[in-house]
CSV table of C-alpha atoms and ligand atoms in Angstrom, one decimal:
chain,number,residue,atom,x,y,z
A,1,UNK,CA,-14.6,-16.9,-0.6
A,2,UNK,CA,-14.1,-14.3,2.2
A,3,UNK,CA,-12.8,-10.7,2.0
A,4,UNK,CA,-9.1,-10.2,2.7
A,5,UNK,CA,-10.1,-8.3,5.8
A,6,UNK,CA,-13.1,-6.6,7.2
A,7,UNK,CA,-11.3,-3.2,7.3
A,8,UNK,CA,-8.2,-2.1,5.5
A,9,UNK,CA,-6.2,1.2,5.7
A,10,UNK,CA,-3.7,2.2,3.1
A,11,UNK,CA,-1.2,5.1,3.5
A,12,UNK,CA,-0.2,7.1,0.4
A,13,UNK,CA,-3.3,6.0,-1.5
A,14,UNK,CA,-3.7,9.0,-3.9
A,15,UNK,CA,-1.3,7.6,-6.5
A,16,UNK,CA,0.9,4.7,-7.5
A,17,UNK,CA,0.7,1.4,-5.7
A,18,UNK,CA,-1.4,2.8,-2.8
A,19,UNK,CA,-4.1,4.1,-5.3
A,20,UNK,CA,-4.2,0.7,-7.1
A,21,UNK,CA,-4.5,-1.2,-3.7
A,22,UNK,CA,-7.6,0.9,-2.9
A,23,UNK,CA,-9.0,0.5,-6.4
A,24,UNK,CA,-8.6,-3.3,-6.5
A,25,UNK,CA,-9.9,-3.8,-2.9
A,26,UNK,CA,-13.0,-1.7,-3.8
A,27,UNK,CA,-13.5,-3.6,-7.0
A,28,UNK,CA,-13.1,-7.1,-5.5
A,29,UNK,CA,-16.0,-9.4,-5.6
A,30,UNK,CA,-15.5,-9.8,-1.8
A,31,UNK,CA,-14.5,-6.3,-0.8
A,32,UNK,CA,-13.7,-5.3,2.7
A,33,UNK,CA,-16.5,-3.6,4.6
A,34,UNK,CA,-14.3,-0.5,5.2
A,35,UNK,CA,-11.5,0.8,3.1
A,36,UNK,CA,-9.6,3.7,4.6
A,37,UNK,CA,-7.7,5.6,1.8
A,38,UNK,CA,-5.4,8.0,3.5
A,39,UNK,CA,-3.1,10.6,1.9
A,40,UNK,CA,-1.6,14.0,2.5
A,41,UNK,CA,-4.3,16.0,0.6
A,42,UNK,CA,-7.5,14.0,0.4
A,43,UNK,CA,-9.4,17.1,-1.0
A,44,UNK,CA,-6.7,18.2,-3.3
A,45,UNK,CA,-6.2,17.5,-7.0
A,46,UNK,CA,-4.3,14.3,-6.2
A,47,UNK,CA,-6.8,13.3,-3.5
A,48,UNK,CA,-10.0,11.3,-3.8
A,49,UNK,CA,-10.8,12.5,-7.2
A,50,UNK,CA,-7.9,10.6,-8.6
A,51,UNK,CA,-8.9,7.4,-6.7
A,52,UNK,CA,-11.8,6.9,-9.1
A,53,UNK,CA,-13.2,4.6,-6.4
A,54,UNK,CA,-14.2,7.9,-4.8
A,55,UNK,CA,-17.9,7.0,-5.4
A,56,UNK,CA,-17.5,3.6,-3.7
A,57,UNK,CA,-19.5,3.6,-0.5
A,58,UNK,CA,-16.8,1.3,0.9
A,59,UNK,CA,-14.1,4.0,0.7
A,60,UNK,CA,-13.6,6.5,3.4
A,61,UNK,CA,-11.0,9.2,2.7
A,62,UNK,CA,-8.8,10.5,5.5
A,63,UNK,CA,-5.9,12.9,5.9
A,64,UNK,CA,-2.7,11.2,7.1
A,65,UNK,CA,0.6,12.8,6.5
A,66,UNK,CA,2.9,10.1,7.9
A,67,UNK,CA,5.6,12.5,9.1
A,68,UNK,CA,3.2,14.6,11.1
A,69,UNK,CA,2.1,13.1,14.4
A,70,UNK,CA,-1.1,15.3,14.9
A,71,UNK,CA,-2.1,14.3,11.3
A,72,UNK,CA,-1.7,10.6,12.1
A,73,UNK,CA,-3.6,11.0,15.4
A,74,UNK,CA,-6.4,12.8,13.5
A,75,UNK,CA,-6.6,9.8,11.1
A,76,UNK,CA,-6.8,7.4,14.1
A,77,UNK,CA,-9.7,9.4,15.5
A,78,UNK,CA,-11.5,9.6,12.1
A,79,UNK,CA,-11.0,5.9,11.5
A,80,UNK,CA,-12.0,5.0,15.0
A,81,UNK,CA,-15.2,6.9,14.9
A,82,UNK,CA,-16.1,5.4,11.5
A,83,UNK,CA,-15.5,1.9,12.8
A,84,UNK,CA,-17.5,2.6,15.9
A,85,UNK,CA,-17.0,-0.4,18.1
A,86,UNK,CA,-14.9,-2.4,15.6
A,87,UNK,CA,-11.1,-2.6,15.4
A,88,UNK,CA,-8.9,-2.2,12.3
A,89,UNK,CA,-7.8,-5.4,10.7
A,90,UNK,CA,-5.2,-4.5,8.2
A,91,UNK,CA,-2.8,-1.6,8.0
A,92,UNK,CA,-0.8,-1.2,4.8
A,93,UNK,CA,2.1,1.1,5.3
A,94,UNK,CA,2.6,2.0,1.6
A,95,UNK,CA,3.6,5.7,1.6
A,96,UNK,CA,7.3,6.2,0.9
A,97,UNK,CA,9.7,8.4,-0.9
A,98,UNK,CA,12.8,7.7,-2.9
A,99,UNK,CA,16.2,9.3,-3.2
A,100,UNK,CA,18.9,8.9,-5.8
A,101,UNK,CA,21.6,10.5,-3.7
A,102,UNK,CA,25.1,9.1,-4.1
A,103,UNK,CA,27.9,9.1,-1.6
A,104,UNK,CA,29.1,12.3,-3.3
A,105,UNK,CA,25.8,14.1,-3.5
A,106,UNK,CA,24.0,13.1,-0.3
A,107,UNK,CA,23.7,15.4,2.6
A,108,UNK,CA,22.4,14.9,6.1
A,109,UNK,CA,19.1,16.7,5.5
A,110,UNK,CA,18.2,14.4,2.6
A,111,UNK,CA,19.2,11.3,4.7
A,112,UNK,CA,17.1,12.5,7.6
A,113,UNK,CA,14.1,13.4,5.5
A,114,UNK,CA,14.0,10.0,3.8
A,115,UNK,CA,14.3,8.3,7.2
A,116,UNK,CA,11.5,10.4,8.6
A,117,UNK,CA,9.1,9.2,5.8
A,118,UNK,CA,10.3,5.6,5.3
A,119,UNK,CA,11.2,4.6,8.8
A,120,UNK,CA,9.7,6.9,11.5
A,121,UNK,CA,6.5,7.4,9.5
A,122,UNK,CA,5.4,3.7,9.2
A,123,UNK,CA,6.5,3.1,12.8
A,124,UNK,CA,4.5,6.0,14.2
A,125,UNK,CA,1.5,5.0,12.1
A,126,UNK,CA,1.7,1.4,13.5
A,127,UNK,CA,2.1,2.7,17.0
A,128,UNK,CA,-0.9,5.1,16.8
A,129,UNK,CA,-3.2,2.5,15.2
A,130,UNK,CA,-2.1,-0.2,17.6
A,131,UNK,CA,-5.1,0.0,19.9
A,132,UNK,CA,-7.4,-0.4,16.9
A,133,UNK,CA,-5.3,-3.4,15.6
A,134,UNK,CA,-5.3,-5.0,19.1
A,135,UNK,CA,-9.1,-4.6,19.3
A,136,UNK,CA,-9.5,-6.3,15.9
A,137,UNK,CA,-7.1,-9.1,17.0
A,138,UNK,CA,-9.1,-9.7,20.2
A,139,UNK,CA,-12.5,-9.5,18.7
A,140,UNK,CA,-11.7,-11.7,15.7
A,141,UNK,CA,-12.8,-14.9,17.5
A,142,UNK,CA,-10.0,-16.9,15.9
A,143,UNK,CA,-6.5,-18.0,16.7
A,144,UNK,CA,-3.4,-17.7,14.6
A,145,UNK,CA,-2.1,-14.8,12.5
A,146,UNK,CA,-3.7,-13.5,9.3
A,147,UNK,CA,-4.5,-10.3,7.5
A,148,UNK,CA,-8.2,-11.0,8.2
A,149,UNK,CA,-7.5,-11.0,11.9
A,150,UNK,CA,-5.0,-8.1,12.4
A,151,UNK,CA,-1.9,-7.2,10.5
A,152,UNK,CA,0.7,-4.5,9.6
A,153,UNK,CA,2.2,-4.8,6.1
A,154,UNK,CA,5.2,-2.6,5.4
A,155,UNK,CA,5.8,-2.0,1.7
A,156,UNK,CA,9.6,-2.5,1.4
A,157,UNK,CA,12.0,-3.0,-1.5
A,158,UNK,CA,14.6,-5.5,-2.6
A,159,UNK,CA,17.0,-2.5,-2.8
A,160,UNK,CA,16.9,-2.5,1.0
A,161,UNK,CA,18.1,-6.1,1.3
A,162,UNK,CA,21.6,-6.2,2.8
A,163,UNK,CA,21.8,-9.9,1.8
A,164,UNK,CA,21.2,-9.1,-1.9
A,165,UNK,CA,22.8,-5.7,-2.1
A,166,UNK,CA,21.5,-5.4,-5.7
A,167,UNK,CA,23.0,-3.0,-8.3
A,168,UNK,CA,24.7,-0.7,-5.8
A,169,UNK,CA,27.1,0.6,-8.4
A,170,UNK,CA,24.4,1.5,-10.9
A,171,UNK,CA,21.9,2.9,-8.3
A,172,UNK,CA,23.6,3.7,-5.0
A,173,UNK,CA,20.6,5.4,-3.5
A,174,UNK,CA,22.1,5.6,0.0
A,175,UNK,CA,19.1,7.3,1.8
A,176,UNK,CA,16.5,5.1,0.2
A,177,UNK,CA,18.3,1.7,0.6
A,178,UNK,CA,19.4,2.5,4.2
A,179,UNK,CA,15.9,3.6,5.1
A,180,UNK,CA,14.2,0.5,3.8
A,181,UNK,CA,16.8,-1.7,5.5
A,182,UNK,CA,15.9,0.1,8.7
A,183,UNK,CA,12.2,-0.3,8.0
A,184,UNK,CA,12.8,-4.0,7.5
A,185,UNK,CA,14.3,-4.2,11.0
A,186,UNK,CA,11.2,-2.4,12.3
A,187,UNK,CA,9.1,-5.1,10.6
A,188,UNK,CA,11.1,-7.9,12.3
A,189,UNK,CA,10.9,-6.3,15.7
A,190,UNK,CA,7.2,-5.6,15.5
A,191,UNK,CA,6.5,-9.2,14.2
A,192,UNK,CA,8.3,-10.5,17.3
A,193,UNK,CA,6.6,-8.1,19.7
A,194,UNK,CA,3.1,-8.2,18.4
A,195,UNK,CA,2.8,-12.0,17.7
A,196,UNK,CA,1.4,-12.6,21.2
A,197,UNK,CA,-1.2,-9.9,20.6
A,198,UNK,CA,-2.4,-11.8,17.5
A,199,UNK,CA,-1.0,-9.2,15.0
A,200,UNK,CA,0.9,-10.3,12.0
A,201,UNK,CA,3.7,-8.1,10.5
A,202,UNK,CA,5.3,-8.7,7.1
A,203,UNK,CA,7.5,-6.8,4.7
A,204,UNK,CA,6.5,-6.9,1.0
A,205,UNK,CA,8.5,-5.9,-2.1
A,206,UNK,CA,6.1,-4.9,-4.8
A,207,UNK,CA,8.5,-5.6,-7.7
A,208,UNK,CA,9.9,-2.8,-9.9
A,209,UNK,CA,6.6,-1.1,-10.8
A,210,UNK,CA,5.6,1.6,-13.3
A,211,UNK,CA,4.8,4.5,-11.0
A,212,UNK,CA,6.2,8.0,-10.4
A,213,UNK,CA,8.8,6.3,-8.2
A,214,UNK,CA,9.4,3.2,-10.3
A,215,UNK,CA,9.4,5.3,-13.6
A,216,UNK,CA,8.1,4.1,-16.9
A,217,UNK,CA,11.2,1.9,-17.4
A,218,UNK,CA,9.9,-0.5,-14.8
A,219,UNK,CA,8.8,-3.9,-16.2
A,220,UNK,CA,5.8,-4.4,-14.0
A,221,UNK,CA,2.4,-2.7,-14.3
A,222,UNK,CA,0.9,-1.4,-11.1
A,223,UNK,CA,-2.2,-3.6,-11.8
A,224,UNK,CA,-0.1,-6.8,-11.9
A,225,UNK,CA,2.0,-5.9,-8.9
A,226,UNK,CA,-1.0,-5.1,-6.8
A,227,UNK,CA,-2.9,-8.3,-7.9
A,228,UNK,CA,0.1,-10.2,-6.7
A,229,UNK,CA,0.5,-8.3,-3.5
A,230,UNK,CA,-3.2,-8.9,-2.6
A,231,UNK,CA,-2.9,-12.6,-3.3
A,232,UNK,CA,0.2,-12.8,-1.1
A,233,UNK,CA,-1.6,-10.9,1.7
A,234,UNK,CA,-4.4,-13.4,1.6
A,235,UNK,CA,-2.0,-16.3,2.0
A,236,UNK,CA,-0.1,-14.9,5.0
A,237,UNK,CA,-0.1,-16.8,8.3
A,238,UNK,CA,1.9,-17.4,11.5
A,239,UNK,CA,4.7,-18.9,9.3
A,240,UNK,CA,5.1,-15.7,7.2
A,241,UNK,CA,4.8,-13.2,10.0
A,242,UNK,CA,8.2,-11.6,10.3
A,243,UNK,CA,9.1,-12.6,6.7
A,244,UNK,CA,10.3,-10.5,3.8
A,245,UNK,CA,8.4,-11.6,0.6
A,246,UNK,CA,8.0,-10.3,-2.9
A,247,UNK,CA,4.8,-9.6,-4.8
A,248,UNK,CA,4.8,-13.3,-5.9
A,249,UNK,CA,5.2,-14.7,-2.5
A,250,UNK,CA,9.0,-15.5,-2.9
A,251,UNK,CA,11.0,-15.2,0.3
A,252,UNK,CA,13.8,-12.5,0.2
A,253,UNK,CA,16.9,-12.3,2.3
A,254,UNK,CA,17.0,-9.4,4.8
B,1,NDP,P1,4.8,6.9,-5.7
B,1,NDP,O1,5.9,7.9,-5.7
B,1,NDP,O2,4.0,6.7,-7.0
B,1,NDP,O3,3.8,7.2,-4.6
B,1,NDP,C1,4.2,7.4,-3.3
B,1,NDP,C2,3.0,7.7,-2.4
B,1,NDP,O4,3.5,7.9,-1.0
B,1,NDP,C3,2.2,8.9,-2.8
B,1,NDP,O5,0.9,8.7,-2.6
B,1,NDP,C4,2.8,10.0,-1.9
B,1,NDP,O6,1.8,11.1,-1.6
B,1,NDP,C5,2.9,9.2,-0.6
B,1,NDP,N1,3.7,9.8,0.4
B,1,NDP,C6,5.0,10.2,0.4
B,1,NDP,N2,5.3,10.9,1.6
B,1,NDP,C7,4.1,10.9,2.3
B,1,NDP,C8,3.8,11.4,3.6
B,1,NDP,N3,4.7,12.1,4.3
B,1,NDP,N4,2.6,11.2,4.1
B,1,NDP,C9,1.6,10.5,3.3
B,1,NDP,N5,1.9,10.0,2.1
B,1,NDP,C10,3.1,10.2,1.6
B,1,NDP,O7,5.5,5.5,-5.3
B,1,NDP,P2,5.0,4.0,-5.4
B,1,NDP,O8,3.6,3.9,-5.5
B,1,NDP,O9,5.9,3.4,-6.5
B,1,NDP,O10,5.6,3.4,-4.0
B,1,NDP,C11,4.8,3.0,-3.0
B,1,NDP,C12,5.7,2.2,-2.0
B,1,NDP,O11,6.3,1.1,-2.8
B,1,NDP,C13,6.8,3.0,-1.4
B,1,NDP,O12,7.0,2.6,-0.1
B,1,NDP,C14,8.0,2.5,-2.2
B,1,NDP,O13,9.2,2.6,-1.5
B,1,NDP,C15,7.7,1.0,-2.5
B,1,NDP,N6,8.3,0.5,-3.7
B,1,NDP,C16,8.1,0.9,-5.0
B,1,NDP,C17,8.7,0.4,-6.0
B,1,NDP,C18,8.5,0.8,-7.5
B,1,NDP,O14,9.1,0.2,-8.4
B,1,NDP,N7,7.5,1.7,-7.7
B,1,NDP,C19,9.7,-0.7,-5.9
B,1,NDP,C20,9.9,-1.1,-4.5
B,1,NDP,C21,9.2,-0.5,-3.5
B,1,NDP,P3,2.0,12.5,-2.3
B,1,NDP,O15,1.2,12.4,-3.6
B,1,NDP,O16,1.3,13.4,-1.4
B,1,NDP,O17,3.4,12.8,-2.5
């Protein structure tokens, strides 16, 4: 059995789904050679100490505030120099924020701040890491699309599906839903544009998960969600680039 990818970068890896992605990747019997755990405060109380995998020689911790371009560029430099002459195989855009604003309560500032994190952030991260992803795709020595060659995974949500339009009356969440619908469009566009460069792009809904964002009411543990996500990532190919899948591999309507 081969590793999911030789190198993996996860944004927002200090807690929740991002933290568990790093933990399970580091604990895998076939771990990646390099795991880049990025977050806003790697040296802070919610930084690498909480990762637990902090002692793993596979993990490299880097600062990446996804709404701050110099911070993203700093992460690209740190990752690039760590990888030396290799490219980056798998970028997981996990970091995100939620908002429960309703039509009555929302204001433009909140709308813009959620869009900055959930749409502009992942897009800028993908844009800045593109040269390293292209390098991985070129050097892979294989055809077709896969996470082991080069991929961008955007962590999305069913709540951003216009086709499903789930539970709007109970949870309107205008900024969050609209931002994730926009992020889904970004995924579709990047999948089309990057296909010829050998880079796969897919949106994944992690399920409703017990994290700060998902709350303790969520039915799914973070361990189970991430186990599912990693299995789905390993199965992705040309056929599922540009798809919107859930943590069990089921296809979702955009
Ligand atoms: P959490 O709230 O537990 O964690 C969010 C993570 O994103 C934190 O690490 C946070 O860092 C990070 N983050 C937020 N803003 C930034 C930023 N500007 N730069 C870098 N990191 C940032 O959420 P989850 O783990 O539950 O969510 C992860 C992803 O999964 C999100 O994209 C979310 O939309 C999606 N999702 C989650 C669901 C759930 O039920 N939990 C359901 C569907 C989708 P910090 O500690 O610094 O704030």
